[in-house]
CSV table of C-alpha atoms in Angstrom, one decimal:
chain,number,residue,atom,x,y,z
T,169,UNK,CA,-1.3,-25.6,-20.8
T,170,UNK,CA,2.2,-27.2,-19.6
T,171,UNK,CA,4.2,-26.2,-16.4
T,172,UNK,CA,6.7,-24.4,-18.6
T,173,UNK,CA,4.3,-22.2,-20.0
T,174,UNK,CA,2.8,-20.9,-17.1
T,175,UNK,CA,6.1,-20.3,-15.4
T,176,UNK,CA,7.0,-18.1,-18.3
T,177,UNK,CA,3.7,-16.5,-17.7
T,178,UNK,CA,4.2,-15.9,-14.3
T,179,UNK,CA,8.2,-14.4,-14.9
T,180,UNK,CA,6.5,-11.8,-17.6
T,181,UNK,CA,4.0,-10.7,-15.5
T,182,UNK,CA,6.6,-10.7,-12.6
T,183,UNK,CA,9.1,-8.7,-15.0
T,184,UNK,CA,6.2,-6.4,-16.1
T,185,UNK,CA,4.7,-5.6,-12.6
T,186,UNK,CA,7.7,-6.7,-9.6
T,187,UNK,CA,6.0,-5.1,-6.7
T,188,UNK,CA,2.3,-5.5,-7.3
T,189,UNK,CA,-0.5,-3.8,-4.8
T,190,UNK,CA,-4.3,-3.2,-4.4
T,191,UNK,CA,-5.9,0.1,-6.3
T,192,UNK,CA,-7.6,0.3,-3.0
T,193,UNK,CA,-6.3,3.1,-0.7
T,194,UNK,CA,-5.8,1.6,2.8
T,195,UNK,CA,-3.7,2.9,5.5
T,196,UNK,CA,-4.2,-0.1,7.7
T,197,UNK,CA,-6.4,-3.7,7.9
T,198,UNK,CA,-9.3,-2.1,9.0
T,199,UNK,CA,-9.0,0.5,5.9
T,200,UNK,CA,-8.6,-2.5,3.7
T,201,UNK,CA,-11.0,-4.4,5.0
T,202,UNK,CA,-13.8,-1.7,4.6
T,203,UNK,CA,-12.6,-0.8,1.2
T,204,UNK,CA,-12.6,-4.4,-0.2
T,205,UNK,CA,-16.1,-4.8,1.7
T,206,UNK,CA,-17.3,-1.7,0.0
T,207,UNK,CA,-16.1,-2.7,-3.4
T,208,UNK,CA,-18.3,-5.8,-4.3
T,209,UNK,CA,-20.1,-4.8,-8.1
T,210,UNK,CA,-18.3,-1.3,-7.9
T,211,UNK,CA,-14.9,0.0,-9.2
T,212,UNK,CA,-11.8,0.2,-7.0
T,213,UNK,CA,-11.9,3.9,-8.6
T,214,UNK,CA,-15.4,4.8,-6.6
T,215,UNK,CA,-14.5,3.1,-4.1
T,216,UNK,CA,-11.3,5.3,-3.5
T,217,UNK,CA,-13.3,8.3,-3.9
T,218,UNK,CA,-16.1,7.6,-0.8
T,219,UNK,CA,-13.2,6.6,1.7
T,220,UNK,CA,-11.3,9.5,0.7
T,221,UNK,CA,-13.7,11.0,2.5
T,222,UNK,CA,-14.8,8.2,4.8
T,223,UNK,CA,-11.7,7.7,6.0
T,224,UNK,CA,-10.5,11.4,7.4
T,225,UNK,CA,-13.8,11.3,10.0
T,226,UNK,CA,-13.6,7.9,10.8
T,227,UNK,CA,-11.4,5.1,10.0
T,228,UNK,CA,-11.7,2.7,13.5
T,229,UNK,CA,-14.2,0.6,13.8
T,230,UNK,CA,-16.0,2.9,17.1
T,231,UNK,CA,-15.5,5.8,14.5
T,232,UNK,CA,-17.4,4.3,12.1
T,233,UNK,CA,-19.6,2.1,14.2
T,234,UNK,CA,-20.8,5.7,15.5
T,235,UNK,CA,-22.0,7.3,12.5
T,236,UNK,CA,-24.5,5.2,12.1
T,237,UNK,CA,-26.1,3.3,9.3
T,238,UNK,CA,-27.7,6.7,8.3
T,239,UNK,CA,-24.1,8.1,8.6
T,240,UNK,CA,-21.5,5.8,6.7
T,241,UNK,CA,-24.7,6.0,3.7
T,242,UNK,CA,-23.5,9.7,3.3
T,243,UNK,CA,-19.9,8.7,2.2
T,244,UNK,CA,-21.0,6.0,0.4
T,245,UNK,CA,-24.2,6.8,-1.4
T,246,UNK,CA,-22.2,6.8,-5.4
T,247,UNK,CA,-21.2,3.4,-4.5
T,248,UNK,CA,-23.4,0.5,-5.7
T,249,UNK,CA,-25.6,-1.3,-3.4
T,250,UNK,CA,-24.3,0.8,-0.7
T,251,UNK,CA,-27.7,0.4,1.2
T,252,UNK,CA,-26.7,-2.8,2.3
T,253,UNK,CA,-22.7,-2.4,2.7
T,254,UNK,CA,-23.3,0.6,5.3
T,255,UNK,CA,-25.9,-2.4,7.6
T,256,UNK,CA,-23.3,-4.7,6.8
T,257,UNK,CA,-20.4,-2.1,8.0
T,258,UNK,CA,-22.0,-1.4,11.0
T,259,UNK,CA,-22.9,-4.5,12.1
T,260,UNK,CA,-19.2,-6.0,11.2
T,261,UNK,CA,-17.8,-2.9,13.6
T,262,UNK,CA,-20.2,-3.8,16.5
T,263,UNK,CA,-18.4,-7.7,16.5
T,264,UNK,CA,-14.7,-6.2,15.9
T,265,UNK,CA,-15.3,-4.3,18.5
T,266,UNK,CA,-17.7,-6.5,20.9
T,267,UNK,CA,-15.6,-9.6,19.9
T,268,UNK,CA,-12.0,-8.7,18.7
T,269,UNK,CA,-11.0,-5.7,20.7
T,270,UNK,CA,-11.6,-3.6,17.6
T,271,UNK,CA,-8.5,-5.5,15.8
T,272,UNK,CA,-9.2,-6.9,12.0
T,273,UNK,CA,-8.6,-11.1,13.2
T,274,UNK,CA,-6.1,-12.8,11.2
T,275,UNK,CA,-7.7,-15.2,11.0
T,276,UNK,CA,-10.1,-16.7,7.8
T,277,UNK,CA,-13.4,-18.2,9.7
T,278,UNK,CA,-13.2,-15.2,11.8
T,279,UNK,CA,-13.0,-12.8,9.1
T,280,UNK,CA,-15.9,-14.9,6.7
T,281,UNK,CA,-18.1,-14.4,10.1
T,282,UNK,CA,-18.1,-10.8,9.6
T,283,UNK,CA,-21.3,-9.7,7.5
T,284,UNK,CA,-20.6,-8.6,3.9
T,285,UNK,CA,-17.1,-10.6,3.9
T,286,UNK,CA,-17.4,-14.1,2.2
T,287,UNK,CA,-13.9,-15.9,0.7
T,288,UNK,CA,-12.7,-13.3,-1.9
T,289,UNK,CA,-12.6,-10.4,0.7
T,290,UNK,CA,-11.1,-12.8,3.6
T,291,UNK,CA,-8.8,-14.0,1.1
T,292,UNK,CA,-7.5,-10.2,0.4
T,293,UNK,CA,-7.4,-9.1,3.5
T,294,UNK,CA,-5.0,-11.8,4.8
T,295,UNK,CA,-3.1,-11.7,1.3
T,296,UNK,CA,-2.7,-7.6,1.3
T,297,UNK,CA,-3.1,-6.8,4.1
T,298,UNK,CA,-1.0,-9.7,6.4
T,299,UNK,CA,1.1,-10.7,3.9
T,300,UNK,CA,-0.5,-14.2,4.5
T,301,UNK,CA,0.5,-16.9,1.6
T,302,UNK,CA,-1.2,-19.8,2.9
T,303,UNK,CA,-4.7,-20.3,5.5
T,304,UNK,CA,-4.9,-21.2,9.0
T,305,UNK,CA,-4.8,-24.7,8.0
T,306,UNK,CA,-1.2,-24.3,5.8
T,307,UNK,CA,-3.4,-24.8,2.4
T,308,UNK,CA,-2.6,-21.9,-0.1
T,309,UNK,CA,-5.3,-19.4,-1.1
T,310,UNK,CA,-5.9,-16.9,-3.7
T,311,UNK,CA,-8.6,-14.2,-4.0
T,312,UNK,CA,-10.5,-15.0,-7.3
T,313,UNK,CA,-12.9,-12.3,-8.7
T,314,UNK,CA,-14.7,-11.7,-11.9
T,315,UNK,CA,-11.3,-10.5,-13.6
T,316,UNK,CA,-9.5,-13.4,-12.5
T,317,UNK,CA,-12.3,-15.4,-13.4
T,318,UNK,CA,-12.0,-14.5,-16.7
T,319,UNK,CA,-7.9,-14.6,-16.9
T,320,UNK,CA,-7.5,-17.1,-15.6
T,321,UNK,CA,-9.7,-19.5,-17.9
T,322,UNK,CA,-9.4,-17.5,-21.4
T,323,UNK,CA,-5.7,-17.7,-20.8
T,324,UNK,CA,-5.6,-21.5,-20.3
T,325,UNK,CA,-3.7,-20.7,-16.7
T,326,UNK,CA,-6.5,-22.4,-15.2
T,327,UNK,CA,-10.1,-24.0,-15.6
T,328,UNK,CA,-13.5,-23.2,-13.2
T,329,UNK,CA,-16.7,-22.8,-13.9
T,330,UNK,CA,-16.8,-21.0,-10.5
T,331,UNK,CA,-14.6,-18.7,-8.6
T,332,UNK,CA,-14.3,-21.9,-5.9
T,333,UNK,CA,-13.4,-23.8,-8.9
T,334,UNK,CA,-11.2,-21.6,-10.3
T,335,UNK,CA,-9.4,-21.0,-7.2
T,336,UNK,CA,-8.3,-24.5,-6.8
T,337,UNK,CA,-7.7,-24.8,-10.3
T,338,UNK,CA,-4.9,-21.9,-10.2
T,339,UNK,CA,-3.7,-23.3,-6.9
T,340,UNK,CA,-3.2,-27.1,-8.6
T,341,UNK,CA,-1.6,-25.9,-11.5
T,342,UNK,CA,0.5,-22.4,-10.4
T,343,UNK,CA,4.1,-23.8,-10.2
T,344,UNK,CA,6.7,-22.9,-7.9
T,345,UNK,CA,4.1,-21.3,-5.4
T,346,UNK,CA,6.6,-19.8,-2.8
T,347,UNK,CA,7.6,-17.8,-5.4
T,348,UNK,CA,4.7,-16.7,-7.5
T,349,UNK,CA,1.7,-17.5,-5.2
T,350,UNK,CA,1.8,-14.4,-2.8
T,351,UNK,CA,1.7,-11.9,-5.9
T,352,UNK,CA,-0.6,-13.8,-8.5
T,353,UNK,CA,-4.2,-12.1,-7.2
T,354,UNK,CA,-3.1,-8.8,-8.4
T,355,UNK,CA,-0.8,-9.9,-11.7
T,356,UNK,CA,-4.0,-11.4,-12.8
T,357,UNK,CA,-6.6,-8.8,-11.6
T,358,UNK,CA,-4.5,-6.0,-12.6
T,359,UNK,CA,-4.2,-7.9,-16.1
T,360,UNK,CA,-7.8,-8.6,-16.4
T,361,UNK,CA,-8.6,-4.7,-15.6
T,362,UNK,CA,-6.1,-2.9,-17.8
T,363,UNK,CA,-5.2,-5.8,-20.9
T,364,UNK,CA,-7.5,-8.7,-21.0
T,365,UNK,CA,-10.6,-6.7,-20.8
T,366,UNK,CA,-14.1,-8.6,-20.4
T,367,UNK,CA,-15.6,-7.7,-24.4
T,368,UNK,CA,-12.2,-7.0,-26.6
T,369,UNK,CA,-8.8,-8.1,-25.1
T,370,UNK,CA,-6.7,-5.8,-25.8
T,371,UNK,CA,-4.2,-9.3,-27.6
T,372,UNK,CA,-1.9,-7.0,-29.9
T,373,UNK,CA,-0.6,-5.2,-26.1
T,374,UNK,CA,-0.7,-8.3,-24.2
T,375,UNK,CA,2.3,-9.2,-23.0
T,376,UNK,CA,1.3,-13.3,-22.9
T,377,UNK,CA,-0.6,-13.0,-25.9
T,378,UNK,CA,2.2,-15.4,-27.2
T,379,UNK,CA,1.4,-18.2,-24.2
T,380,UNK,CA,-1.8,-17.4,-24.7
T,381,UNK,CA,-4.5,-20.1,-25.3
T,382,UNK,CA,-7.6,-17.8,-25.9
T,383,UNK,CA,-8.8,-19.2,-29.7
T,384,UNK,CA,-10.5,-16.0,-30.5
T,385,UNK,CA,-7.7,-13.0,-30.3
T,386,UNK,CA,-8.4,-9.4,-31.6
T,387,UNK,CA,-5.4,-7.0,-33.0
């Protein structure tokens, strides 16, 4: 795929969707943080639904810190693996609160030391939440999940075998990066989600289905 095509890519998707977001509900960076912790292997959708109730008791990391393991498992028992994201959510308040004043750090080693946040989540969380384009270190970043993944190399856009892969692989070959970068994680998630669905792409609604470079297309 050549430079030209992924620019006209990137202005459909732009044209489509100006003002992309999170489906996460957050009212702050701690809300987002928790939310994005919470929604490894589960749906933005159940996710939504526990801190909906989550997030009217407690939504500070004491708050939450004080419920307890036992506690934050009670909002989030329909979520999936939510044994070990309510130990990993308490022990992440405890150092927000023993080592950053209770504030979400904006800052990416500091964030991937928290338990249950690796890349992907730090990567959001400065993205969505700070409105951060590039790391500590001045490198751009983008948030690659399963949906991205799989956009991102059907498409063409880019090629990984891996989400690390992957990621540098849409950073090398996005053009124009002040002006696309800050908005490509959700273009593409929200694509991979709604159009170009993991079994049957939905190609005779897509959009790029043109630009496209997937060999096997459905109607």
């Amino acid at each position: 795929m050549n430079k030209e095509k992924r620019i006209q890519i990137l202005q459909r998707l732009r044209e489509n969707n100006p003002n992309p977001t999170t489906e996460l509900e957050f009212n702050s960076p701690f809300e987002l943080l928790v939310a994005v912790l919470l929604s490894a292997q589960a749906t933005d959708v159940s996710v939504n639904k526990a801190t909906r109730l989550l997030y009217p008791v407690a939504n500070t990391p004491q708050a939450i810190f004080d419920l307890g393991v036992d506690g934050v498992k009670q909002y989030i028992k329909t979520i999936g693996l939510f044994n070990s994201k309510a130990e990993n959510l308490i022990k992440t308040c405890r150092i927000l609160i023993d080592q950053h004043n209770s504030i979400v750090p904006e800052n990416r080693d500091a964030l991937e030391a928290l338990p249950g946040v690796g890349r992907k989540t730090a990567n959001v969380v400065l993205n969505t939440a700070f409105g951060w384009l590039k790391d500590n270190e001045g490198k751009y970043f983008i948030a690659v999940d399963t949906h991205i993944q799989r956009v991102a190399n059907r498409t063409g856009y880019a090629k990984g075998k891996t989400v690390e892969e992957t990621e540098q692989s849409i950073i090398k070959n996005t053009p124009n990066k002040s002006e696309f970068m800050f908005d490509l994680h959700h273009w593409l998630i929200l694509h991979g989600r709604y159009t170009c669905v993991a079994r049957k792409p939905k190609c005779g609604s897509c959009i790029i289905e043109d630009l496209c470079e997937f060999k096997e297309k459905t109607e």
